[in-house]
Short mmCIF file of C-alpha atoms in Angstrom, two decimals:
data_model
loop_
_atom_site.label_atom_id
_atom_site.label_comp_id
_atom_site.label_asym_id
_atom_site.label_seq_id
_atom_site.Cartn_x
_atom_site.Cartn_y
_atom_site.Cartn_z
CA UNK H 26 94.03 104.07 50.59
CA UNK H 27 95.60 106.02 53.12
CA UNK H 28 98.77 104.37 55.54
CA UNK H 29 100.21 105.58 58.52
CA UNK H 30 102.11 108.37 56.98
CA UNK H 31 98.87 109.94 56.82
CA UNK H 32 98.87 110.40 60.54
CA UNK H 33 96.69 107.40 61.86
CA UNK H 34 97.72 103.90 61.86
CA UNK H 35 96.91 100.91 59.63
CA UNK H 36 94.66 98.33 60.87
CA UNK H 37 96.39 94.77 61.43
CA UNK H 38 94.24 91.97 62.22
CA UNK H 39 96.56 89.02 62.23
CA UNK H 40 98.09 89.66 65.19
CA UNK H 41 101.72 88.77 65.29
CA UNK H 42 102.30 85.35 67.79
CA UNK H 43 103.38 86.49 71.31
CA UNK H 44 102.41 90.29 70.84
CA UNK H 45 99.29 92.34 73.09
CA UNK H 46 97.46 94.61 70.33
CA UNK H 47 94.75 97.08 71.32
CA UNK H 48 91.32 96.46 70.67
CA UNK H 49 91.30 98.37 67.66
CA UNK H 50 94.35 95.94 65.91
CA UNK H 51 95.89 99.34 64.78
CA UNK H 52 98.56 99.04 67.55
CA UNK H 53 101.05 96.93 69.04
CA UNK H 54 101.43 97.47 72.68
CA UNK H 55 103.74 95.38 74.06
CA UNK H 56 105.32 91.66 74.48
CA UNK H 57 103.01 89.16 75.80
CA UNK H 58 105.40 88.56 78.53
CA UNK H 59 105.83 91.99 79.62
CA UNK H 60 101.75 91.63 81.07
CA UNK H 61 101.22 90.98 84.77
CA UNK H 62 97.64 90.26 86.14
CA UNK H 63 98.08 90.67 89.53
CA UNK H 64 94.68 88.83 91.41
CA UNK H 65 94.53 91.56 94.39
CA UNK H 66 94.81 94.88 95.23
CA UNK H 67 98.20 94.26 97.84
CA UNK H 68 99.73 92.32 95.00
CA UNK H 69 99.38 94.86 92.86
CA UNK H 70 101.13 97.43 95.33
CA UNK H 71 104.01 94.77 95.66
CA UNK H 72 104.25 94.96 91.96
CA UNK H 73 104.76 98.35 91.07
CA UNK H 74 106.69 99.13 94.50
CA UNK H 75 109.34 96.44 92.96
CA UNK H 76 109.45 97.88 89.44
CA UNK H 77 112.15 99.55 87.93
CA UNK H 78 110.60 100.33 84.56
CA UNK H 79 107.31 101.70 83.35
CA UNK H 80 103.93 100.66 84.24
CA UNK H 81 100.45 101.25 81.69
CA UNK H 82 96.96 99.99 82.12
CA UNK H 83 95.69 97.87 79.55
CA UNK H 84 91.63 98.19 80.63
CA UNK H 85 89.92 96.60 77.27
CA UNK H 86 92.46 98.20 75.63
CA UNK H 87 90.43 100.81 73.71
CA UNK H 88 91.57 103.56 73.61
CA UNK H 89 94.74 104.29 70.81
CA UNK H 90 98.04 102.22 71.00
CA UNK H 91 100.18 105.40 71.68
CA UNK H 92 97.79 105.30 75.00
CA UNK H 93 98.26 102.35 76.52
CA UNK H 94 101.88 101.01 74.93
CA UNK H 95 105.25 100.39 76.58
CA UNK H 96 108.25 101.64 75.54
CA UNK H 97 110.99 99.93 76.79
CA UNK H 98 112.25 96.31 77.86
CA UNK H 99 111.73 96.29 81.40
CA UNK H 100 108.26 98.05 81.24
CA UNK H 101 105.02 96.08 82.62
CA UNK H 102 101.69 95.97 81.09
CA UNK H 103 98.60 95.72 83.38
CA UNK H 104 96.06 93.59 82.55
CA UNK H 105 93.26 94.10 85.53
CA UNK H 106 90.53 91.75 85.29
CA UNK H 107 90.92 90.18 88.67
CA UNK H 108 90.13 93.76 90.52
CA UNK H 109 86.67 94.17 89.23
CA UNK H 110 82.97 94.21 90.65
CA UNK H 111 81.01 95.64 93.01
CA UNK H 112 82.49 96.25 96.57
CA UNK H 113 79.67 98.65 98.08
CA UNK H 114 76.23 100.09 98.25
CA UNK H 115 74.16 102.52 100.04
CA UNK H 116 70.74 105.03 98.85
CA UNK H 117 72.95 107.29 97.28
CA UNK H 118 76.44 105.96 96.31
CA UNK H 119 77.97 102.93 94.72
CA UNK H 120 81.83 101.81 94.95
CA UNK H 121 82.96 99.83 91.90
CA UNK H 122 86.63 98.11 91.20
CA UNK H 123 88.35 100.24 88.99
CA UNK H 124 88.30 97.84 86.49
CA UNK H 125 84.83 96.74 86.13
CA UNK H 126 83.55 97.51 82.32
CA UNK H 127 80.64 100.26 82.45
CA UNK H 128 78.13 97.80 80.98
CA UNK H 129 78.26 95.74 84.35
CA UNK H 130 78.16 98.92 86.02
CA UNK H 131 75.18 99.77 84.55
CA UNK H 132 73.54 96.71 84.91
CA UNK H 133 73.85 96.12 88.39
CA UNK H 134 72.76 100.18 89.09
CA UNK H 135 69.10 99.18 86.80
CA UNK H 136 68.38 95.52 88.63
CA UNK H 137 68.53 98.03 91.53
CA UNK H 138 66.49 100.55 90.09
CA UNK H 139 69.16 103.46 89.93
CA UNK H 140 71.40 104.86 87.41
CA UNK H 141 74.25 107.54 87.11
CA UNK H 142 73.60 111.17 87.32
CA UNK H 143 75.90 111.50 83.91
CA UNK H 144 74.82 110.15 80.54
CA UNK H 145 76.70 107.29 79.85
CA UNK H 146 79.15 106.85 76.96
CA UNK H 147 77.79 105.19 73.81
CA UNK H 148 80.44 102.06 74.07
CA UNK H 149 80.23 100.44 77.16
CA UNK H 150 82.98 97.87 76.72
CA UNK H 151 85.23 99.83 78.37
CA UNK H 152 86.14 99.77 82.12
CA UNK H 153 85.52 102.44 85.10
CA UNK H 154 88.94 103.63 85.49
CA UNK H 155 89.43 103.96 81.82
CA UNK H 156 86.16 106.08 81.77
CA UNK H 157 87.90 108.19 84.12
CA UNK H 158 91.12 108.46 82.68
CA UNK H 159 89.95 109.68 79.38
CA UNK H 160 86.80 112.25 80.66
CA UNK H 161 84.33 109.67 78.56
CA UNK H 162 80.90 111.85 78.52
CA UNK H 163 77.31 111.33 77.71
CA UNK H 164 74.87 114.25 76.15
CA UNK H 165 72.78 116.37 78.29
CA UNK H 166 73.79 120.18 79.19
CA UNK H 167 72.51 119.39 82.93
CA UNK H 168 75.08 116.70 83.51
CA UNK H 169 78.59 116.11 82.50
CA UNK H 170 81.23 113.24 81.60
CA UNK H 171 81.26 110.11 84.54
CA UNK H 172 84.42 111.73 86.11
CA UNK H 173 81.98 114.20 87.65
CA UNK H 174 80.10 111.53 89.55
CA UNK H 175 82.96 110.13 91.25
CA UNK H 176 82.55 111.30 95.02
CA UNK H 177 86.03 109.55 95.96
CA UNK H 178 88.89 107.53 94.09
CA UNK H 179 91.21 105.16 95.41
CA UNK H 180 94.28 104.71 93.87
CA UNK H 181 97.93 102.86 93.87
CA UNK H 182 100.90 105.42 93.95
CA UNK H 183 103.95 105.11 92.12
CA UNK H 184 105.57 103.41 95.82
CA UNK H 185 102.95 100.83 95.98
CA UNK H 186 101.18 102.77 98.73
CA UNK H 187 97.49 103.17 98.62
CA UNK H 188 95.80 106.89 98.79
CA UNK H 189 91.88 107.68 98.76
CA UNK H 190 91.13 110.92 97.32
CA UNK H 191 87.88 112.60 98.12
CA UNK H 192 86.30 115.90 96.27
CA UNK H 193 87.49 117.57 99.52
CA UNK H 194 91.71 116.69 98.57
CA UNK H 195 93.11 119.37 96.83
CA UNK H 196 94.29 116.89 94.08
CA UNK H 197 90.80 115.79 93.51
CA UNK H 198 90.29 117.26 90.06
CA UNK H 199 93.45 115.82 88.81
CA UNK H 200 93.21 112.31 89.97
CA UNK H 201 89.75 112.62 88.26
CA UNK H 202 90.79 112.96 84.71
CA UNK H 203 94.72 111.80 85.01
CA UNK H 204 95.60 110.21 81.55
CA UNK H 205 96.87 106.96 83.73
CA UNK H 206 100.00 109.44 84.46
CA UNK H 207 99.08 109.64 87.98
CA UNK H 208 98.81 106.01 89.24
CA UNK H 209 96.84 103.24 89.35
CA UNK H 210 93.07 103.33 89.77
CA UNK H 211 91.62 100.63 92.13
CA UNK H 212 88.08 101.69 93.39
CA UNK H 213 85.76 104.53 92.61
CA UNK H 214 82.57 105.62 94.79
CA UNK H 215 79.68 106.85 92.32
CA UNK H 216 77.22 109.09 93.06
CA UNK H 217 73.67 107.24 91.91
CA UNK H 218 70.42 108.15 91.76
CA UNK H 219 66.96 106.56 91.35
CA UNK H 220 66.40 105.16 87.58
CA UNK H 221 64.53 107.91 85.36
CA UNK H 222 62.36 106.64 82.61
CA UNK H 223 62.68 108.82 79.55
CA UNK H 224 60.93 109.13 76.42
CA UNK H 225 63.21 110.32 73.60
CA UNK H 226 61.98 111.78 70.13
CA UNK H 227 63.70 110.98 67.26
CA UNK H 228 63.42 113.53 63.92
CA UNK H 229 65.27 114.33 60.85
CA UNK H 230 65.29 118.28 59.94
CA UNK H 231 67.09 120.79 57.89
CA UNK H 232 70.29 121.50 58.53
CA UNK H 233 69.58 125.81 57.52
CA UNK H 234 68.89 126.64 61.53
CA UNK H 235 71.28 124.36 62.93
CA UNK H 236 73.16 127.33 65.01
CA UNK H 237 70.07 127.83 66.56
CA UNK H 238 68.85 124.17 66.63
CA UNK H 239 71.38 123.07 69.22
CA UNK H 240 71.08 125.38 71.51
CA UNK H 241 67.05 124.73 71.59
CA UNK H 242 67.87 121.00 72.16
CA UNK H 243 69.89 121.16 74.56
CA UNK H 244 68.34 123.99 77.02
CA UNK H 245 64.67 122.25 76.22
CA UNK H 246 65.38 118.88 76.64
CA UNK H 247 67.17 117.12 79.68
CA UNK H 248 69.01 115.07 76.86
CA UNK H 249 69.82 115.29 73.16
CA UNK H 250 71.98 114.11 70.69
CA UNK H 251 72.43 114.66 66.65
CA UNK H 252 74.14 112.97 63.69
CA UNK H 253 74.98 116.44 61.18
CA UNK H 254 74.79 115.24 57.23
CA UNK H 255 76.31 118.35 55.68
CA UNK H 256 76.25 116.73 52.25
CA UNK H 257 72.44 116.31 52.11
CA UNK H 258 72.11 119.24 54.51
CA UNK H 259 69.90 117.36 56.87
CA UNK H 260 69.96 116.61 61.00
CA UNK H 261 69.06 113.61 62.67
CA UNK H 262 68.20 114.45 66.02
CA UNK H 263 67.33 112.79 68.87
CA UNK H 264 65.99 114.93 72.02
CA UNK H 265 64.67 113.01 75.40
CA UNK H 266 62.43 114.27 78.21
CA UNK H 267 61.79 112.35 81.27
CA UNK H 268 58.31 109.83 80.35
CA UNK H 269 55.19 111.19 81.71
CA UNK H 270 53.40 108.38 83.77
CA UNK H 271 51.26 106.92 80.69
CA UNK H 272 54.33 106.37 78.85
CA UNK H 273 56.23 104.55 82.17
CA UNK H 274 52.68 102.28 82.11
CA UNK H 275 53.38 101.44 78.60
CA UNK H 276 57.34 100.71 80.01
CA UNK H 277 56.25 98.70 82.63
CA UNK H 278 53.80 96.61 80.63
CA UNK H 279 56.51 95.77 78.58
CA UNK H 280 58.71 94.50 81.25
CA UNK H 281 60.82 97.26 81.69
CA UNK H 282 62.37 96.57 78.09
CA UNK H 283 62.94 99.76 75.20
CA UNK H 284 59.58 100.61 73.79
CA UNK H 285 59.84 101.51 70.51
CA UNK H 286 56.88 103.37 68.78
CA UNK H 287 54.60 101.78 66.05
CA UNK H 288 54.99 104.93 63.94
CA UNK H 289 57.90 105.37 62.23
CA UNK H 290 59.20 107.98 59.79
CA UNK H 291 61.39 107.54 56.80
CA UNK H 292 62.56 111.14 56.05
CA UNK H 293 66.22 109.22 56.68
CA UNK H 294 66.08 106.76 54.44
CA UNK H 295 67.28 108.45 51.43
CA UNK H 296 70.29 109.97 53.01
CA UNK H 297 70.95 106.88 55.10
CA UNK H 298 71.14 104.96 51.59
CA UNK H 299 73.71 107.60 50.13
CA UNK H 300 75.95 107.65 53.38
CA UNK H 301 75.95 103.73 52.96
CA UNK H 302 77.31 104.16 49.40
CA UNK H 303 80.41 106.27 50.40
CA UNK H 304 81.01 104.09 53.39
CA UNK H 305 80.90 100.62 51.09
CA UNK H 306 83.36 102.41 48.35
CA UNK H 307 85.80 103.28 51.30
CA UNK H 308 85.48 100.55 53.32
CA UNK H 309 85.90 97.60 50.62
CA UNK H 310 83.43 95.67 53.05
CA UNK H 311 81.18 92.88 51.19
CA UNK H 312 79.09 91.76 54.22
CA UNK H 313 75.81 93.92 54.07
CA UNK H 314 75.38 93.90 57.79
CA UNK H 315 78.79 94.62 58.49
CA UNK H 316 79.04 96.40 61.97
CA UNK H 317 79.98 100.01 60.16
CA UNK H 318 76.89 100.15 58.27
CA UNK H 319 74.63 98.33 61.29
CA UNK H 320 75.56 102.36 62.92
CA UNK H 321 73.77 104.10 60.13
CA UNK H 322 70.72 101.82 58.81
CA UNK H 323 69.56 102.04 62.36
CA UNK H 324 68.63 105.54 61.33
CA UNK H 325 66.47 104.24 58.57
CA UNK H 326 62.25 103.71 59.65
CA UNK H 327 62.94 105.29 62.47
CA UNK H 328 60.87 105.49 65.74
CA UNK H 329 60.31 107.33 68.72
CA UNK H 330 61.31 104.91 72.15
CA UNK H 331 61.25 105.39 75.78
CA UNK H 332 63.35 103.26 77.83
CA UNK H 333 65.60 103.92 80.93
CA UNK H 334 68.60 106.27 80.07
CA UNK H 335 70.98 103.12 78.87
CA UNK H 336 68.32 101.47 76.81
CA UNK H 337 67.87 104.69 74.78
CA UNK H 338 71.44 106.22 74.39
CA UNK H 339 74.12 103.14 75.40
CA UNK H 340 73.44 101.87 71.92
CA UNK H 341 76.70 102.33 69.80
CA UNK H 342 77.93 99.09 67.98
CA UNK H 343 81.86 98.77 68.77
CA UNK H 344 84.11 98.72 65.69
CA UNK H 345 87.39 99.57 64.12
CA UNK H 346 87.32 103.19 63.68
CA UNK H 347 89.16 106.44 63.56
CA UNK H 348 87.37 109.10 66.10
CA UNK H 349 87.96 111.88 66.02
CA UNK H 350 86.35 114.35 69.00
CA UNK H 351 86.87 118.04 70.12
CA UNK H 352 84.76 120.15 72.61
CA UNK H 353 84.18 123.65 72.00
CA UNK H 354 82.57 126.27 74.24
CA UNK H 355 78.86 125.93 73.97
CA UNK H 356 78.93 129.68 73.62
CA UNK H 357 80.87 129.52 70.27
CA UNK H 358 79.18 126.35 68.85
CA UNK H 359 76.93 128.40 66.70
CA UNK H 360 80.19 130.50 64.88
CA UNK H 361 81.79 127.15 64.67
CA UNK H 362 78.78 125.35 63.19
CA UNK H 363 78.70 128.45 60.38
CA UNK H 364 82.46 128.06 59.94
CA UNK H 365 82.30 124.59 59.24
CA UNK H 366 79.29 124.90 57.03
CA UNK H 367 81.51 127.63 54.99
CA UNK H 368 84.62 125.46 54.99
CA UNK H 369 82.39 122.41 53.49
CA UNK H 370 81.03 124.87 51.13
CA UNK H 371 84.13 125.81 49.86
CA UNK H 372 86.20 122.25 49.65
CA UNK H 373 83.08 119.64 49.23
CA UNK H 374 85.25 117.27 51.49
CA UNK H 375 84.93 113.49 51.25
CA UNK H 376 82.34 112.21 54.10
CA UNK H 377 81.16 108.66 54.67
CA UNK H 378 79.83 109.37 58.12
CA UNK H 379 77.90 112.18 59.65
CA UNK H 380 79.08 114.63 62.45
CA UNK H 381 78.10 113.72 65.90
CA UNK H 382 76.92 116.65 68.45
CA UNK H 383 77.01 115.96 71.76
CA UNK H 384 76.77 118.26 74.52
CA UNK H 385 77.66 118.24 78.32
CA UNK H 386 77.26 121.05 81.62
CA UNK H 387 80.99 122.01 82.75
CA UNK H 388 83.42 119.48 84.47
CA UNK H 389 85.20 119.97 87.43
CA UNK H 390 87.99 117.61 86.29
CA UNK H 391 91.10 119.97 85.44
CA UNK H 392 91.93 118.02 81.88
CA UNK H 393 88.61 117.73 80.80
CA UNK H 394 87.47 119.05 77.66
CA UNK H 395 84.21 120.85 79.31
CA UNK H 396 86.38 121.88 81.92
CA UNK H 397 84.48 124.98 83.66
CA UNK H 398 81.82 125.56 80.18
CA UNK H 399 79.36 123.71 78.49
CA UNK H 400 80.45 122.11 75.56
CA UNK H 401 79.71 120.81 72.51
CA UNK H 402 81.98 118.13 71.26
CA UNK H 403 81.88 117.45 67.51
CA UNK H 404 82.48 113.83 66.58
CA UNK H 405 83.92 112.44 63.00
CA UNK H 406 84.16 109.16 62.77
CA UNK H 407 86.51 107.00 59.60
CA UNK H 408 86.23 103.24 59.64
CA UNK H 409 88.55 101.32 58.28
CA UNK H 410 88.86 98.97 54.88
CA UNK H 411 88.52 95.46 54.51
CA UNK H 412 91.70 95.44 54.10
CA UNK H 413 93.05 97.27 57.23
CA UNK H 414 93.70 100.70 55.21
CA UNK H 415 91.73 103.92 55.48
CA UNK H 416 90.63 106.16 52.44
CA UNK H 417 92.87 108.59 51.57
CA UNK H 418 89.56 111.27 51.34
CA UNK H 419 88.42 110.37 54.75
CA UNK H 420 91.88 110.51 55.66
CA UNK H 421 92.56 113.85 54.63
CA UNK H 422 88.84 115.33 55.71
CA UNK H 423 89.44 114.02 59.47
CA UNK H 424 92.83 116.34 59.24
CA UNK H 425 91.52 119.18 57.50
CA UNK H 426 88.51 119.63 60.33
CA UNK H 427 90.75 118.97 63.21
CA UNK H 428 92.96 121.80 62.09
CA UNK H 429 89.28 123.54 61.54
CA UNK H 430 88.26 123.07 65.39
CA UNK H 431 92.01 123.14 67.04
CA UNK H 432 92.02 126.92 65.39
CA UNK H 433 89.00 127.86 67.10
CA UNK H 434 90.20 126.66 70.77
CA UNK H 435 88.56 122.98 70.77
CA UNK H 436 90.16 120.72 73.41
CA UNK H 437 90.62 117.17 71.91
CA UNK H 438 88.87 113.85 73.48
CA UNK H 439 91.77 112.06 75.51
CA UNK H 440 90.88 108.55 74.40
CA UNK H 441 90.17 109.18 70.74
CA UNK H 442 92.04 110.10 67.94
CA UNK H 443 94.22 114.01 67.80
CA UNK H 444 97.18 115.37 66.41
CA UNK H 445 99.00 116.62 69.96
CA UNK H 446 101.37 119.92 67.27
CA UNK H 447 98.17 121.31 66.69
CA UNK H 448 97.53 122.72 70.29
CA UNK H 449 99.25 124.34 73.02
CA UNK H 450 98.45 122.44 76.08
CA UNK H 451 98.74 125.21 78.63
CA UNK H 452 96.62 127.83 76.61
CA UNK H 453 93.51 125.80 76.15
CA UNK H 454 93.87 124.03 80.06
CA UNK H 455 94.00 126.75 82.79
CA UNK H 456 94.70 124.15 85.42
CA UNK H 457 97.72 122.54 83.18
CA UNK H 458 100.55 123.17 85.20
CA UNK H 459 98.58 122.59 88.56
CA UNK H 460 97.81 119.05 86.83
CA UNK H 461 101.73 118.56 86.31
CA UNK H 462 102.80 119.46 89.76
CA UNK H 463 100.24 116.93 91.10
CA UNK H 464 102.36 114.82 88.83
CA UNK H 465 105.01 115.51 90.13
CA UNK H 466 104.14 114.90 94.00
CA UNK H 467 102.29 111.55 93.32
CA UNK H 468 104.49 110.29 90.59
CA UNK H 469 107.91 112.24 90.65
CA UNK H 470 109.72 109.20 88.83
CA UNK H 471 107.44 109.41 86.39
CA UNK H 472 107.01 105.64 86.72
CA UNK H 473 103.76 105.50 84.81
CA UNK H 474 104.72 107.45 81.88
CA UNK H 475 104.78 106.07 78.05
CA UNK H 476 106.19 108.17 75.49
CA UNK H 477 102.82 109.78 74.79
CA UNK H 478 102.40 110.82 78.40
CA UNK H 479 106.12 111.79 78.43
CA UNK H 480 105.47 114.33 75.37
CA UNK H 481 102.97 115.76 76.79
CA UNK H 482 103.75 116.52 80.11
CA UNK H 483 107.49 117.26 80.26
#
C-alpha cells in the first residue's frame, strides 16, 4: 500500500482530540481553536479587518487539506454555517448565502419549479462559494461549470469592506473562479430558469469508436456523461434529451419522483463484477455495500430514467477518494482518447475504477479549466483502504496518466487532486497574470493566502 511519499496523503480517521480535519480525514487543517464562526455578515468584516494572520474558508471542507489549511499560529479558520440560505427571488434570478450547500440550493430552485442553467456537480455536499472557488462543473457542451451562472458576487475584502461584483466589473471573471485567494464570498445571484424534465438513456458499448463516440454525445444530446472501462474495452454511457410530453405524464403521475424504466439491460454486469474485484483487493473493505462499490453496482441491471436534471445526474455517493480531473480541449479529446488507449496498451496499468468523461461549453471564468473551449475533463478516481492506505498500483496509475494529460495541455480541476511541477501556470491560463494583479488590488497583503495559494501565485 502506497503512503504519502507517493504523492497523496494517507487517510486518518481517528482524528487527533482538538484538531479540524477535512472531510476526506487525509488532512489536518488546523487547531480547533484557531476556527471562528462569525453569526453575520458585519461580524465577519470586523473579523478579518482585525486580523493580523491568515484567513481560509473551511465550507464542508472538501476539497484537499493543502486547500483549505493554515499555516501559521495566528491564522483563522472560517467555519460559515451561520451565513447560509436564501436571501432573494425573482422570474429569473436567485441570491443564495455563500455558504449554503448546493443540495439546498437545488431543492429550494425544484419546490419552485426552476433549476440552474449549468449541470450540477455530482456531490452536492458542498457549499455555493466553494462551487465557485473551485469551477465545480456538470456535463452538457451547451452549458458550463456553476461559476458561469453567477450574474453578481458579493464578497468581503481583505479590509473588512464589502464589494459586489457584477459581469459588467472588470474583475468579474476573477472573482468568479478565485481559489479563496481573493476574499471572502458572502452572497451570489444565480441565473435560474424554469425546471426541464429530461429523459436520459443509459447504454453500455464498445469502446473501438470512442474518438468518435464523444463527440456524437455531446453535439446530439443536451447532456451526456460516460464511465470508460479500458480493461474490458467497454463504455457506459449515459446521454439525456429533454422528455417529450408522454414521458413528463408518466413524471407527473409519479409525483414528480425519478422514473426509472421497467426494462433493464445487463450488458454491465460482467464488467461491473470484475471492476468490483480489483476495487475489494485494493481497498481491504469487508462490508459488501460499502459506499465505493454502492458507485459501481449501480451500473449493474441498468435502466433508462427521466427525472428533472438533479434526480438524473446529482447522484454520486460521497466517499474517501483520490480524484483526479483534467480538462482538455474538446478539439483534441479524440488524439488524447487514442493516446491513452496506446499508453494502456503498452503498460496494462492497474485500474479499479473506470474513467469518467464529462464535457462542458467554454467558461468565462479566467482560471477555469474550460476557460474560452469546450472541454472534456477526464476523471480517475482511487479510493482508499480499510486501513487508510492507497494501493501502490492505483497509486502509481493516477501519476502515470496525469503526467499523460499535463503533456498534452490539460488544465487540472482546482478542488481535486494534481501535482502543481507538472504544469506551467501561465502557459496553459492566458488570463494568469491578469488573475494575479486582481490579486494584488483586492488582496495586496495577501491576507488570504495558505502555502498552496502562496506557491502558486507568487
Amino acid at each position: 500500500m502506497a503512503s504519502e511519499n507517493s504523492g497523496y496523503p494517507r487517510r486518518k480517521p481517528d482524528a487527533e482530540e482538538g484538531k479540524i480535519m477535512n472531510w476526506a480525514q487525509n488532512a489536518t487543517l488546523a487547531d480547533s481553536h484557531a476556527v471562528s464562526a462569525p453569526k453575520t455578515e458585519e461580524e465577519l468584516c470586523r473579523l478579518i479587518a482585525a486580523s493580523r494572520g491568515k484567513i481560509r474558508v473551511m465550507g464542508n471542507k472538501m476539497s484537499p487539506g493543502r486547500v483549505l489549511k493554515l499555516v501559521a499560529a495566528g491564522d483563522t479558520l472560517l467555519d460559515l454555517r451561520h451565513l447560509r440560505g436564501l436571501i432573494a427571488m425573482d422570474e429569473h434570478s436567485a441570491t443564495f448565502a455563500g455558504s449554503t450547500p448546493m443540495h439546498e440550493i437545488y431543492e429550494i430552485l425544484s419546490a419552485e419549479g426552476k433549476m440552474l442553467p449549468a449541470s450540477p456537480g455530482v456531490i452536492a455536499a458542498q457549499t455555493l462559494a466553494g462551487a465557485l472557488a473551485t469551477g465545480t462543473h456538470g456535463q452538457g457542451l451547451q452549458q458550463s461549470s456553476i461559476a458561469d451562472e453567477a450574474l453578481s458576487i458579493r464578497m468581503v475584502l481583505a479590509d473588512g469592506t464589502v464589494a459586489d461584483f457584477d459581469r459588467d466589473h472588470p474583475f468579474f471573471h476573477a472573482v468568479q473562479l478565485g481559489v479563496g485567494a481573493l476574499g471572502i464570498v458572502t452572497q451570489v445571484t444565480l441565473r435560474t430558469r424554469s425546471s426541464l424534465i429530461y429523459t436520459c438513456y443509459k447504454n453500455a458499448v464498445s469502446g473501438d469508436t470512442l474518438e468518435q463516440d464523444i463527440y456524437d454525445w455531446n453535439h446530439n444530446y443536451a447532456l451526456s456523461k460516460a464511465w470508460w472501462f479500458p480493461n474490458e474495452n467497454q463504455v457506459h454511457v449515459w446521454t439525456a434529451r429533454e422528455a417529450d410530453s408522454e414521458e413528463i405524464a408518466q413524471y407527473r403521475a409519479n409525483n414528480n419522483d425519478l422514473v426509472k424504466q421497467e426494462q433493464t439491460s445487463d450488458a454491465m454486469n460482467e464488467t461491473i463484477d470484475q471492476t468490483l474485484e480489483h476495487m475489494r483487493s485494493d481497498t481491504k473493505i469487508v462490508d459488501e455495500n460499502g459506499k465505493p462499490f454502492r458507485t459501481v453496482t449501480r451500473f449493474k441491471d441498468f435502466s433508462d430514467v427521466t427525472g428533472d436534471v438533479y434526480q438524473v445526474f446529482c447522484r454520486g455517493i460521497a466517499t474517501p477518494q483520490i480524484n483526479v480531473e483534467i480538462g482538455i480541449p474538446m478539439s483534441r479529446v479524440g488524439e488524447v482518447i487514442r493516446k491513452i488507449k496506446d499508453w494502456h496498451s503498452e503498460t496494462q496499468p492497474h485500474m479499479h475504477y473506470p474513467i469518467i468523461l464529462r464535457c462542458t461549453g467554454p467558461s468565462a471564468s479566467w482560471l477555469s479549466p474550460a476557460y474560452g473551449v469546450d472541454t472534456c475533463f477526464f476523471g480517475f478516481v482511487v479510493y482508499y483502504a480499510e486501513d487508510g492506505s492507497l494501493s501502490e498500483e492505483g497509486v502509481s496509475f493516477l501519476q502515470a496518466i496525469e503526467r499523460v494529460l499535463a503533456a498534452e495541455g490539460g488544465r487540472p480541476h482546482w478542488g481535486k487532486y494534481f501535482d502543481e511541477s507538472l504544469y506551467h501556470w501561465p502557459e496553459i491560463y492566458p488570463q494568469w497574470q491578469a488573475f494575479r494583479q486582481v490579486r494584488e488590488t483586492l488582496d495586496p497583503q495577501h491576507k488570504f493566502d495558505n502555502a498552496f495559494t502562496a506557491a502558486l501565485f507568487d
